[in-house]
Coordinates of C-alpha atoms in Angstrom, one line a residue:
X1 CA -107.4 31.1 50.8
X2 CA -105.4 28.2 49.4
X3 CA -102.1 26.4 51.2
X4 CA -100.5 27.1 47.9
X5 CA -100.8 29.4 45.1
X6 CA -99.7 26.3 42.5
X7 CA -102.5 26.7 40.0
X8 CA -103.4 30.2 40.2
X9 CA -102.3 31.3 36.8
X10 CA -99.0 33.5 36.7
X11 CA -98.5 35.6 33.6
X12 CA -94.7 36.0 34.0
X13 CA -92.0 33.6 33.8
X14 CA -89.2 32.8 35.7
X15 CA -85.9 30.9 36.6
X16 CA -85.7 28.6 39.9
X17 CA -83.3 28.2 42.1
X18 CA -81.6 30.0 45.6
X19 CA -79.0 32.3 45.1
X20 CA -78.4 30.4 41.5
X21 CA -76.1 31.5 39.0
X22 CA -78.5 33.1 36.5
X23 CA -79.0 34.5 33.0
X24 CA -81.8 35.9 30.8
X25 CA -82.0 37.4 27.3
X26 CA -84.8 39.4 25.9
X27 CA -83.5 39.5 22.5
X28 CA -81.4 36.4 21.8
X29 CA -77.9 37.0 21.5
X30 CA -77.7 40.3 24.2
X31 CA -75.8 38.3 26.4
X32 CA -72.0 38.5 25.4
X33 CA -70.5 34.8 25.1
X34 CA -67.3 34.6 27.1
X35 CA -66.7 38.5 28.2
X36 CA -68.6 40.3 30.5
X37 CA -67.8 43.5 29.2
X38 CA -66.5 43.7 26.2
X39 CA -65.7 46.3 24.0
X40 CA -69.0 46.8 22.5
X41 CA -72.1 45.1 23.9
X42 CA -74.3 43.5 21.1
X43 CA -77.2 45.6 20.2
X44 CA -75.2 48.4 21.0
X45 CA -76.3 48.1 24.7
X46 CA -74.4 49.6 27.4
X47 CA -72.9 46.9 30.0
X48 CA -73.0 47.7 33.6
X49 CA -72.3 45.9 36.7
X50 CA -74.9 45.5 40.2
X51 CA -72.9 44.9 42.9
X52 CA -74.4 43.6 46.3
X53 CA -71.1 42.9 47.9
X54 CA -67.7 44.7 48.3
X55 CA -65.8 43.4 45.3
X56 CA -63.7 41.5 47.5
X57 CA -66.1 39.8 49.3
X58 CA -65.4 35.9 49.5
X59 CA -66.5 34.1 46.3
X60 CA -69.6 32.1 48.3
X61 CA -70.9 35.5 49.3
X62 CA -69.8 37.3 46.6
X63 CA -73.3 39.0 44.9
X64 CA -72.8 40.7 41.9
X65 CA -74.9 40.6 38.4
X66 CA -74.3 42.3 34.9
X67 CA -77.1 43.8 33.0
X68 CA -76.7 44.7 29.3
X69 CA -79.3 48.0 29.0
X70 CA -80.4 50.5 26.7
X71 CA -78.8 53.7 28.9
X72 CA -76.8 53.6 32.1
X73 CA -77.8 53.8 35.3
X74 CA -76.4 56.7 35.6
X75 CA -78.2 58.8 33.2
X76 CA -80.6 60.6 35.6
X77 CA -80.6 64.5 37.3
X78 CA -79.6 65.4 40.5
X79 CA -81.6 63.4 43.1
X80 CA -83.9 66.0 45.2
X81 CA -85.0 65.8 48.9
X82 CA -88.9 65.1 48.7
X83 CA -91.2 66.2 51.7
X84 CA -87.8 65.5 53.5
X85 CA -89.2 66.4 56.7
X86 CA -92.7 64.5 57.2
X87 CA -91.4 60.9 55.4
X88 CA -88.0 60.8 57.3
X89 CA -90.1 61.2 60.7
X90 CA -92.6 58.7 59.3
X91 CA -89.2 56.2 58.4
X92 CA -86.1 57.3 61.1
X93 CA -85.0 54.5 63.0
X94 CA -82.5 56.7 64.7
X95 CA -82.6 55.8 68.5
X96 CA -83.8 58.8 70.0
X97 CA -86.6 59.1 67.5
X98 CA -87.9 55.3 68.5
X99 CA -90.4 54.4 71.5
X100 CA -88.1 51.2 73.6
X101 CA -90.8 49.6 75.9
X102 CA -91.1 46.5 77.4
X103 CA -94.8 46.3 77.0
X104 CA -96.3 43.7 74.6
X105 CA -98.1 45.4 71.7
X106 CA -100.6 44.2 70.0
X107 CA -102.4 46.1 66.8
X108 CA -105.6 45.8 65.7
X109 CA -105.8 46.0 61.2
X110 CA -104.0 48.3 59.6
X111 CA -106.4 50.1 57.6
X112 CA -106.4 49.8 53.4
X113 CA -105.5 53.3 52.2
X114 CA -106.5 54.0 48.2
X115 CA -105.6 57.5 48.2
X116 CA -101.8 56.2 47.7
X117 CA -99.1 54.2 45.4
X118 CA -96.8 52.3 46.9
X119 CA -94.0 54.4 47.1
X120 CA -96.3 56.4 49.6
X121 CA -97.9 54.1 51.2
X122 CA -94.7 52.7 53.4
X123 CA -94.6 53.1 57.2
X124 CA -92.2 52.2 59.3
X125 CA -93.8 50.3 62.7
X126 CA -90.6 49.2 64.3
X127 CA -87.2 49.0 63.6
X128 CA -83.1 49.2 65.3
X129 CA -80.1 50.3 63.6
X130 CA -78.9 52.4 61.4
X131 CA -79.4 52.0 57.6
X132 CA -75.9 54.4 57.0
X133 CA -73.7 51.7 58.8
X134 CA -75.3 48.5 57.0
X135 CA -76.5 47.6 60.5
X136 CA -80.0 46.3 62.2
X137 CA -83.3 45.9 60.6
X138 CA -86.5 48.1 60.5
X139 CA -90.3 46.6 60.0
X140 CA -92.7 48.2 57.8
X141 CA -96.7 48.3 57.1
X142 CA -97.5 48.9 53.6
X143 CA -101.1 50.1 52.3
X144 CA -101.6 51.2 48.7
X145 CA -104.9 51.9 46.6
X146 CA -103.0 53.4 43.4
X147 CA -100.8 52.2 41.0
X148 CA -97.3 53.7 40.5
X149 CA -97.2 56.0 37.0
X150 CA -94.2 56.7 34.9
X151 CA -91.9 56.0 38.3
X152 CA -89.3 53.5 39.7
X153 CA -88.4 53.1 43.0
X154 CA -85.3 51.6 45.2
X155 CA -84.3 51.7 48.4
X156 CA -80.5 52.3 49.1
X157 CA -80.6 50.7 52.8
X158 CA -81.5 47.4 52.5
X159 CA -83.5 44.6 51.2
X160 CA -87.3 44.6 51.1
X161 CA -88.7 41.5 52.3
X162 CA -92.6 42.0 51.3
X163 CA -95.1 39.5 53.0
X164 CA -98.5 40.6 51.1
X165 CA -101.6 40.3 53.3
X166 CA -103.8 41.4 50.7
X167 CA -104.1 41.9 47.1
X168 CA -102.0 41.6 43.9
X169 CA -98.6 43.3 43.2
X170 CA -97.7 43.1 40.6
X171 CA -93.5 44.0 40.3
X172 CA -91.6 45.1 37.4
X173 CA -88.2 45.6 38.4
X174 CA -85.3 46.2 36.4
X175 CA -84.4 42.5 35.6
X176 CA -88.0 41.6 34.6
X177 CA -91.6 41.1 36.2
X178 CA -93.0 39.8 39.2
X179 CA -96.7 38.9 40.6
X180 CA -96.9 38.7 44.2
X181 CA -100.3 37.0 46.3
X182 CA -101.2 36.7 49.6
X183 CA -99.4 33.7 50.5
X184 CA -96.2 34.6 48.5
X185 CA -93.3 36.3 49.7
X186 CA -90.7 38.2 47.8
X187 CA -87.0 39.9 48.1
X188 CA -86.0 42.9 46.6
X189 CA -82.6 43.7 47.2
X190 CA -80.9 46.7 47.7
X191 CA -81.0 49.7 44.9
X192 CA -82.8 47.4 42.2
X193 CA -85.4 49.2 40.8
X194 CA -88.9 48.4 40.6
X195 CA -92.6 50.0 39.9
X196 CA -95.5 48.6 41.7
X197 CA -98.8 48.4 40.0
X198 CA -102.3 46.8 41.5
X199 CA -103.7 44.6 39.0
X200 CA -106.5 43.6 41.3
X201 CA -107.5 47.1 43.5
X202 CA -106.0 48.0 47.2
X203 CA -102.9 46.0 48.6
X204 CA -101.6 46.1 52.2
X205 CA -99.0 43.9 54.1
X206 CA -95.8 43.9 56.0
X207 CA -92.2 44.6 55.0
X208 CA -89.2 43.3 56.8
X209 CA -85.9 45.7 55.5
X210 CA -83.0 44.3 56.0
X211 CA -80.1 47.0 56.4
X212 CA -77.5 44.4 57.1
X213 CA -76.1 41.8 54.6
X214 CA -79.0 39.9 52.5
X215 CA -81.5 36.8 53.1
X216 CA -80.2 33.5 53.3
X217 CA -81.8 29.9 53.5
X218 CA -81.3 28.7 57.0
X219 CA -78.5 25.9 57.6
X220 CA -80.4 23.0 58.2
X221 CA -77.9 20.7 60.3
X222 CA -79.0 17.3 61.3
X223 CA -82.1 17.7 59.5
X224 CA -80.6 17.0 56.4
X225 CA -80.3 18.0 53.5
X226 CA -84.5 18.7 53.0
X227 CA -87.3 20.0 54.2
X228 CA -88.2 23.6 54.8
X229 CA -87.9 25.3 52.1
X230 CA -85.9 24.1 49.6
X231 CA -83.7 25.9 46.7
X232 CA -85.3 24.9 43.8
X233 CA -88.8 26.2 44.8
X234 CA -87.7 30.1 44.6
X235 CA -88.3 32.2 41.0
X236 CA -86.4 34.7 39.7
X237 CA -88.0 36.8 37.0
X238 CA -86.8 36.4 33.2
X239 CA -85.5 39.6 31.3
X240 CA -88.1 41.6 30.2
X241 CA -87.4 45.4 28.8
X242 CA -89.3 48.2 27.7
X243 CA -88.3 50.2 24.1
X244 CA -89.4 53.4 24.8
X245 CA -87.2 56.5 22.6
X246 CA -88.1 59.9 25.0
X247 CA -90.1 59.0 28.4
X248 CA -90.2 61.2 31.0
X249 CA -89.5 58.9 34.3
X250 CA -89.5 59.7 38.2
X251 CA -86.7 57.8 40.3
X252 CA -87.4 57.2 43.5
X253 CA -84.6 56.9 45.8
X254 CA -84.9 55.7 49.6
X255 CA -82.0 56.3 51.0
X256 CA -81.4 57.0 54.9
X257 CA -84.7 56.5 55.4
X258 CA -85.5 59.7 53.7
X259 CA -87.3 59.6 50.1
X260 CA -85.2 61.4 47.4
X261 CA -86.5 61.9 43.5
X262 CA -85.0 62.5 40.4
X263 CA -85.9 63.0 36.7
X264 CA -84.6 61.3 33.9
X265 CA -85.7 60.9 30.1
X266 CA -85.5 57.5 29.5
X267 CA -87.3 54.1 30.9
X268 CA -85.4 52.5 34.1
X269 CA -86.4 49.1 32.7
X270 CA -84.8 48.7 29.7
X271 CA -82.4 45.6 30.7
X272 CA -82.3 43.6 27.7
X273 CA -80.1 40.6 28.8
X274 CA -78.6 39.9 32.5
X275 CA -76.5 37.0 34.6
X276 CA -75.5 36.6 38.3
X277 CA -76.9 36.1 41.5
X278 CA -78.3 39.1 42.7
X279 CA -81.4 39.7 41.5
X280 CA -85.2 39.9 43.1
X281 CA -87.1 36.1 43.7
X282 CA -90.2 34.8 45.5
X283 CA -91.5 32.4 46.9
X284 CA -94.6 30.6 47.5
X285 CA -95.1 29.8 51.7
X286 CA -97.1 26.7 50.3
X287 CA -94.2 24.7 49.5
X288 CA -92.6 25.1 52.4
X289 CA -91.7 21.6 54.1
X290 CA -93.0 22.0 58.0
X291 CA -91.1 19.2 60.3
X292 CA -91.9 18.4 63.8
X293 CA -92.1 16.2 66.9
X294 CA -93.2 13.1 66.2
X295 CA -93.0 12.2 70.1
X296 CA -92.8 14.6 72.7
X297 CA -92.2 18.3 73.1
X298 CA -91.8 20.2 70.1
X299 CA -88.9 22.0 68.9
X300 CA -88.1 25.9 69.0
X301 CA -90.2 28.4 66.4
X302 CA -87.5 28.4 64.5
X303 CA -87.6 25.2 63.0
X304 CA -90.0 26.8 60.8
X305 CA -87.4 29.2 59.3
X306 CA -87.9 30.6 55.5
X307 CA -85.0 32.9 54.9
X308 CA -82.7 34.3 57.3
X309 CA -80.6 37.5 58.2
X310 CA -77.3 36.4 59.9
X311 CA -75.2 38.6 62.2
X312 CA -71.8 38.4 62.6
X313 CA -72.5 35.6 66.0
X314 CA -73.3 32.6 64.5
X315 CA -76.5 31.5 64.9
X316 CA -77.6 34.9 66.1
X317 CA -80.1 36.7 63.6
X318 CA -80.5 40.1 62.6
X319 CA -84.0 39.1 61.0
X320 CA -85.0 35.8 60.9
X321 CA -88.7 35.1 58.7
X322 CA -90.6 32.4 60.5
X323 CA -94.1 31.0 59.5
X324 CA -96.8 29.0 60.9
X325 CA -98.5 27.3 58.2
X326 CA -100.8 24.3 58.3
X327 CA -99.3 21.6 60.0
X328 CA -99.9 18.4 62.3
X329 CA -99.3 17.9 65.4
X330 CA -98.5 14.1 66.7
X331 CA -96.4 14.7 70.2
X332 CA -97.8 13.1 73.6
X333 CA -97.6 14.2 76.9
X334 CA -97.1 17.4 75.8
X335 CA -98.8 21.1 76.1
X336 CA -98.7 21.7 72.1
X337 CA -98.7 25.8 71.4
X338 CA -95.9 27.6 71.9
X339 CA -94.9 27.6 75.7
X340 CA -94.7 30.8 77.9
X341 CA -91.1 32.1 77.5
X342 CA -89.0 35.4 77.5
X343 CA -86.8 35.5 74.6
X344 CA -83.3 37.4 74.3
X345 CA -84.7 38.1 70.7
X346 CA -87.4 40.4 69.5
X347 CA -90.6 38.7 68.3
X348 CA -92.6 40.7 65.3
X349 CA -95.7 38.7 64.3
X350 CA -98.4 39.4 61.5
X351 CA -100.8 37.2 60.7
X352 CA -101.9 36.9 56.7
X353 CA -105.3 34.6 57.1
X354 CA -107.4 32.4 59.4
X355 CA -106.7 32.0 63.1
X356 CA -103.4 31.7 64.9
X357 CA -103.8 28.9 67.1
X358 CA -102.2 30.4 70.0
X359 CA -104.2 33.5 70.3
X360 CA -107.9 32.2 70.4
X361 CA -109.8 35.0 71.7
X362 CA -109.9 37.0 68.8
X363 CA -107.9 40.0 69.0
X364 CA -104.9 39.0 66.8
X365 CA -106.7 39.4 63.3
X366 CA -105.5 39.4 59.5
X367 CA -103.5 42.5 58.8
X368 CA -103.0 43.2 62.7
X369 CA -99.7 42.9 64.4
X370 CA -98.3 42.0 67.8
X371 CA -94.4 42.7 69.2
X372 CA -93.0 41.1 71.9
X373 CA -89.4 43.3 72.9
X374 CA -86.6 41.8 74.3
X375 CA -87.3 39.4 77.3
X376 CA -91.0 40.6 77.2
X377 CA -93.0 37.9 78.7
X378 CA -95.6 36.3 76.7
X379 CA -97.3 33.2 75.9
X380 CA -100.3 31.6 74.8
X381 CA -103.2 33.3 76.2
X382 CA -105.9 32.3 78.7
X383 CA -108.3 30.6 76.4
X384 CA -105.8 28.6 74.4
X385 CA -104.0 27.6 77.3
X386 CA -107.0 26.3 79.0
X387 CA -108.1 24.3 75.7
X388 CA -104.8 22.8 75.2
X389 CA -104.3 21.9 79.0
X390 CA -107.4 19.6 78.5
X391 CA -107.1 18.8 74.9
X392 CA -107.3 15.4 73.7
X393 CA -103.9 14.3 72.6
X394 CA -104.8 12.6 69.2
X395 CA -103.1 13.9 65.9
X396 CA -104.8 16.9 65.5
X397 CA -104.0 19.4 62.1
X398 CA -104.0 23.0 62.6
X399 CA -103.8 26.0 60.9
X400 CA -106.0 25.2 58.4
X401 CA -106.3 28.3 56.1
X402 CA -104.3 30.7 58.5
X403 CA -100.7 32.1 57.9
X404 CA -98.8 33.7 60.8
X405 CA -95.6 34.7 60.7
X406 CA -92.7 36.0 62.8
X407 CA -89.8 38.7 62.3
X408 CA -87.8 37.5 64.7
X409 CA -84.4 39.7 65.7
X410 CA -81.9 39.8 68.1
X411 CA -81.7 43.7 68.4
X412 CA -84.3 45.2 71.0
X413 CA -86.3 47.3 68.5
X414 CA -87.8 50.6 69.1
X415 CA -91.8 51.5 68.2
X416 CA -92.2 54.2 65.6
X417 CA -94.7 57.1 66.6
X418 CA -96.5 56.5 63.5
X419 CA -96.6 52.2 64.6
X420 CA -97.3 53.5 68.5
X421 CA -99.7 56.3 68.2
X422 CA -100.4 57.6 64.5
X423 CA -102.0 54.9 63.2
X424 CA -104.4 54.8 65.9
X425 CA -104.1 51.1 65.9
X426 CA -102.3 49.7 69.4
X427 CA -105.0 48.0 71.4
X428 CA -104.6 49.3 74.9
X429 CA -105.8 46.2 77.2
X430 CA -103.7 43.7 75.3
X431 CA -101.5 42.8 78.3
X432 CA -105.3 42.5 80.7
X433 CA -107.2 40.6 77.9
X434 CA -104.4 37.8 77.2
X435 CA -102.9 37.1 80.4
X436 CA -104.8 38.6 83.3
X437 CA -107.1 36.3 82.7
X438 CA -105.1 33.2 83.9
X439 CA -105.8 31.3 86.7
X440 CA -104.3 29.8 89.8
X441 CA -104.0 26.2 89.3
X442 CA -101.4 25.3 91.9
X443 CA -102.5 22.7 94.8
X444 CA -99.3 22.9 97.3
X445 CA -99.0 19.7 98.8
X446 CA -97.4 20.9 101.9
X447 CA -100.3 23.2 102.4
X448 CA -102.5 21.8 105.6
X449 CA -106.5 22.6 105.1

């Protein structure tokens, strides 16, 4: 797999920017000049707002857009609880319904499933909070095999952060089309809707939902004003519509975790022109900027921060999206993977491709998982701390053709059934096979023979 998905060709279009101001016409001159809503819409199109905010939400977190469509929103039948029972069980995060343990987990592949489209194919693994007060976070597996038919989808608590692990999605949402790789991340935020189709055959990967406020870039203090990843490398799509007179449509609703579905007569993606700042993006993980030591030590994971889910606490994350792409390492003296440590926050990783340099001995695989609960001990294990104990300290790159990454949180996050037994995936001996293993290397000096 590439660093970088720069020349694989892209049959959409799309803006750039970070939480940009922007605006896309299908049909030149949909877009009213000077009026967002005035009395008539050209093209006789019907105006309506998206809000992502309150209204009165400060201007520089104010996220609104206005789309200019065919039909309303609105124009749908009563939503309908669908198999309430067996996909609210699959999806709860309320407490009681969630495995807390301070075990580390590790899971083995999550298995391709073809049988389903993507609206079925969603599982929650972990997750804390609750989606009906705007708070935590919950963490999702996603495996599909089928493509969505005449159907839209959105989910009312939170935004989707989908990290594909493998195959092509490919997106249409309401404000135009997106094609998502392994390698590629994209946002979809709350209640847009979308329709997922597989261009290329099965797709599975992880899904970060955020329930509380959106993604942000990370503040990047005395690093400057660079580096990581920077504004103008994320896409938004470009207004795309479909004219279709009478289509019968399914709507999709996810909403407190439970899937709801209503009819309507019309196509959900008939947006002819749109401006604002709330809309779906991507984002390729190649172009993200890595910075480092370039002496001794190395800095916290989260130097390699993407996009980020603040609390209220500054500095405190309700979801923070880490990666560990290709990078060198230069620093002397120094033990160079990540340290043993027990972290206040929760530690979510998935790993895309390749190897992750901490966990040598195999059992943290593509499409596999590992979770490491609040102030659960863990650390590289006995293999790669051996190796890097008696490593030659020249600049050494690694990661070559591996992606990990990290949902990191500060809520102590329960284990589905589904994530902890159902799927049949937890390997039991994790804990024995990493760190049992370690040895005594202590020589006390006030120790007589």
């Amino acid at each position: 797999m590439p660093v970088t998905n720069f020349n694989y060709p892209d049959p959409y279009k799309y803006q750039t920017g970070f939480n940009s101001h922007h605006e896309s016409e299908a049909v030149e001159g949909a877009l009213p000049i000077g009026q967002n809503s005035p009395q008539k819409a050209p093209y006789g199109l019907y105006t309506e707002k998206l809000s992502g905010t309150a209204f009165t939400a400060p201007r520089h977190e104010n996220k609104q857009t206005w789309v200019y469509r065919i039909l309303p929103a609105a124009a749908h039948e009563n939503f309908i609880a669908e198999d309430a029972d067996s996909y609210h069980t699959s999806m709860t995060t309320e407490t009681h319904k969630l495995h807390h343990i301070p075990n580390q987990l590790r899971w083995n592949p999550f298995d391709l499933d073809e049988k389903v489209d993507w609206v079925h194919g969603l599982h929650l693994i972990a997750g804390s909070g609750d989606p009906t007060l705007k708070q935590g976070l919950g963490i999702l597996m996603y495996a599909a095999g089928k493509d969505m038919g005449k159907e839209a989808f959105y989910s009312a608590d939170g935004d989707f952060l989908i990290v594909p692990q493998h195959g092509v999605l490919d997106i249409q949402t309401e404000l135009g089309r997106i094609i998502l790789r392994p390698n590629e991340i994209c946002v979809i935020p709350r209640g847009v809707r979308y329709r997922v189709t597989l261009p290329d055959g099965p797709v599975r990967g992880y899904i970060c939902e955020l329930y509380q406020g959106h993604y942000e870039l990370p503040e990047l203090g005395p690093i400057g004003s660079n580096c990581l990843a920077n504004p103008r490398d994320f896409q938004a799509p470009v207004a795309a519509f479909d004219d279709e007179e009478e289509s019968e449509y399914k709507l999709y609703s996810k909403f407190n975790n439970t899937l709801f579905a209503a009819r309507q007569n019309h196509t959900p993606f008939d947006v002819v022109a749109w401006h604002g700042n709330y809309y779906p993006f991507k984002y390729d993980l190649g172009r993200f900027n890595t910075i480092g030591s370039i002496s001794f030590d190395h800095p916290d994971p989260s130097i390699f921060t993407v996009l980020t889910g603040p609390s209220d606490h500054v500095g405190t994350a309700i979801a923070d999206f880490v990666i560990f792409p290709p990078r060198w390492l230069v620093a002397e003296g120094t033990f160079r993977p990540p340290w043993y440590h027990r972290n206040t926050m929760s530690e979510f990783m998935g790993l895309i491709s390749g190897d992750y340099d901490a966990k040598v001995g195999g059992g943290f695989k593509p499409a596999g998982a590992s979770l490491h609960n609040v102030m659960s001990a863990h650390g590289p294990d006995s293999g790669a701390f051996e190796g890097a104990s008696n490593a030659e300290l020249k600049p050494q790159k690694v990661g070559d053709g591996s992606m990990a990454f990290m949902f990191e949180s500060t809520l102590m996050v329960g284990v589905s059934e589904w994530g902890l037994k159902t799927c049949e995936k937890v390997q039991p001996e994790y804990n024995e096979h990493s760190w049992k293993p370690l040895k005594r290397h202590f020589v006390n000096p006030n120790k007589t023979a």
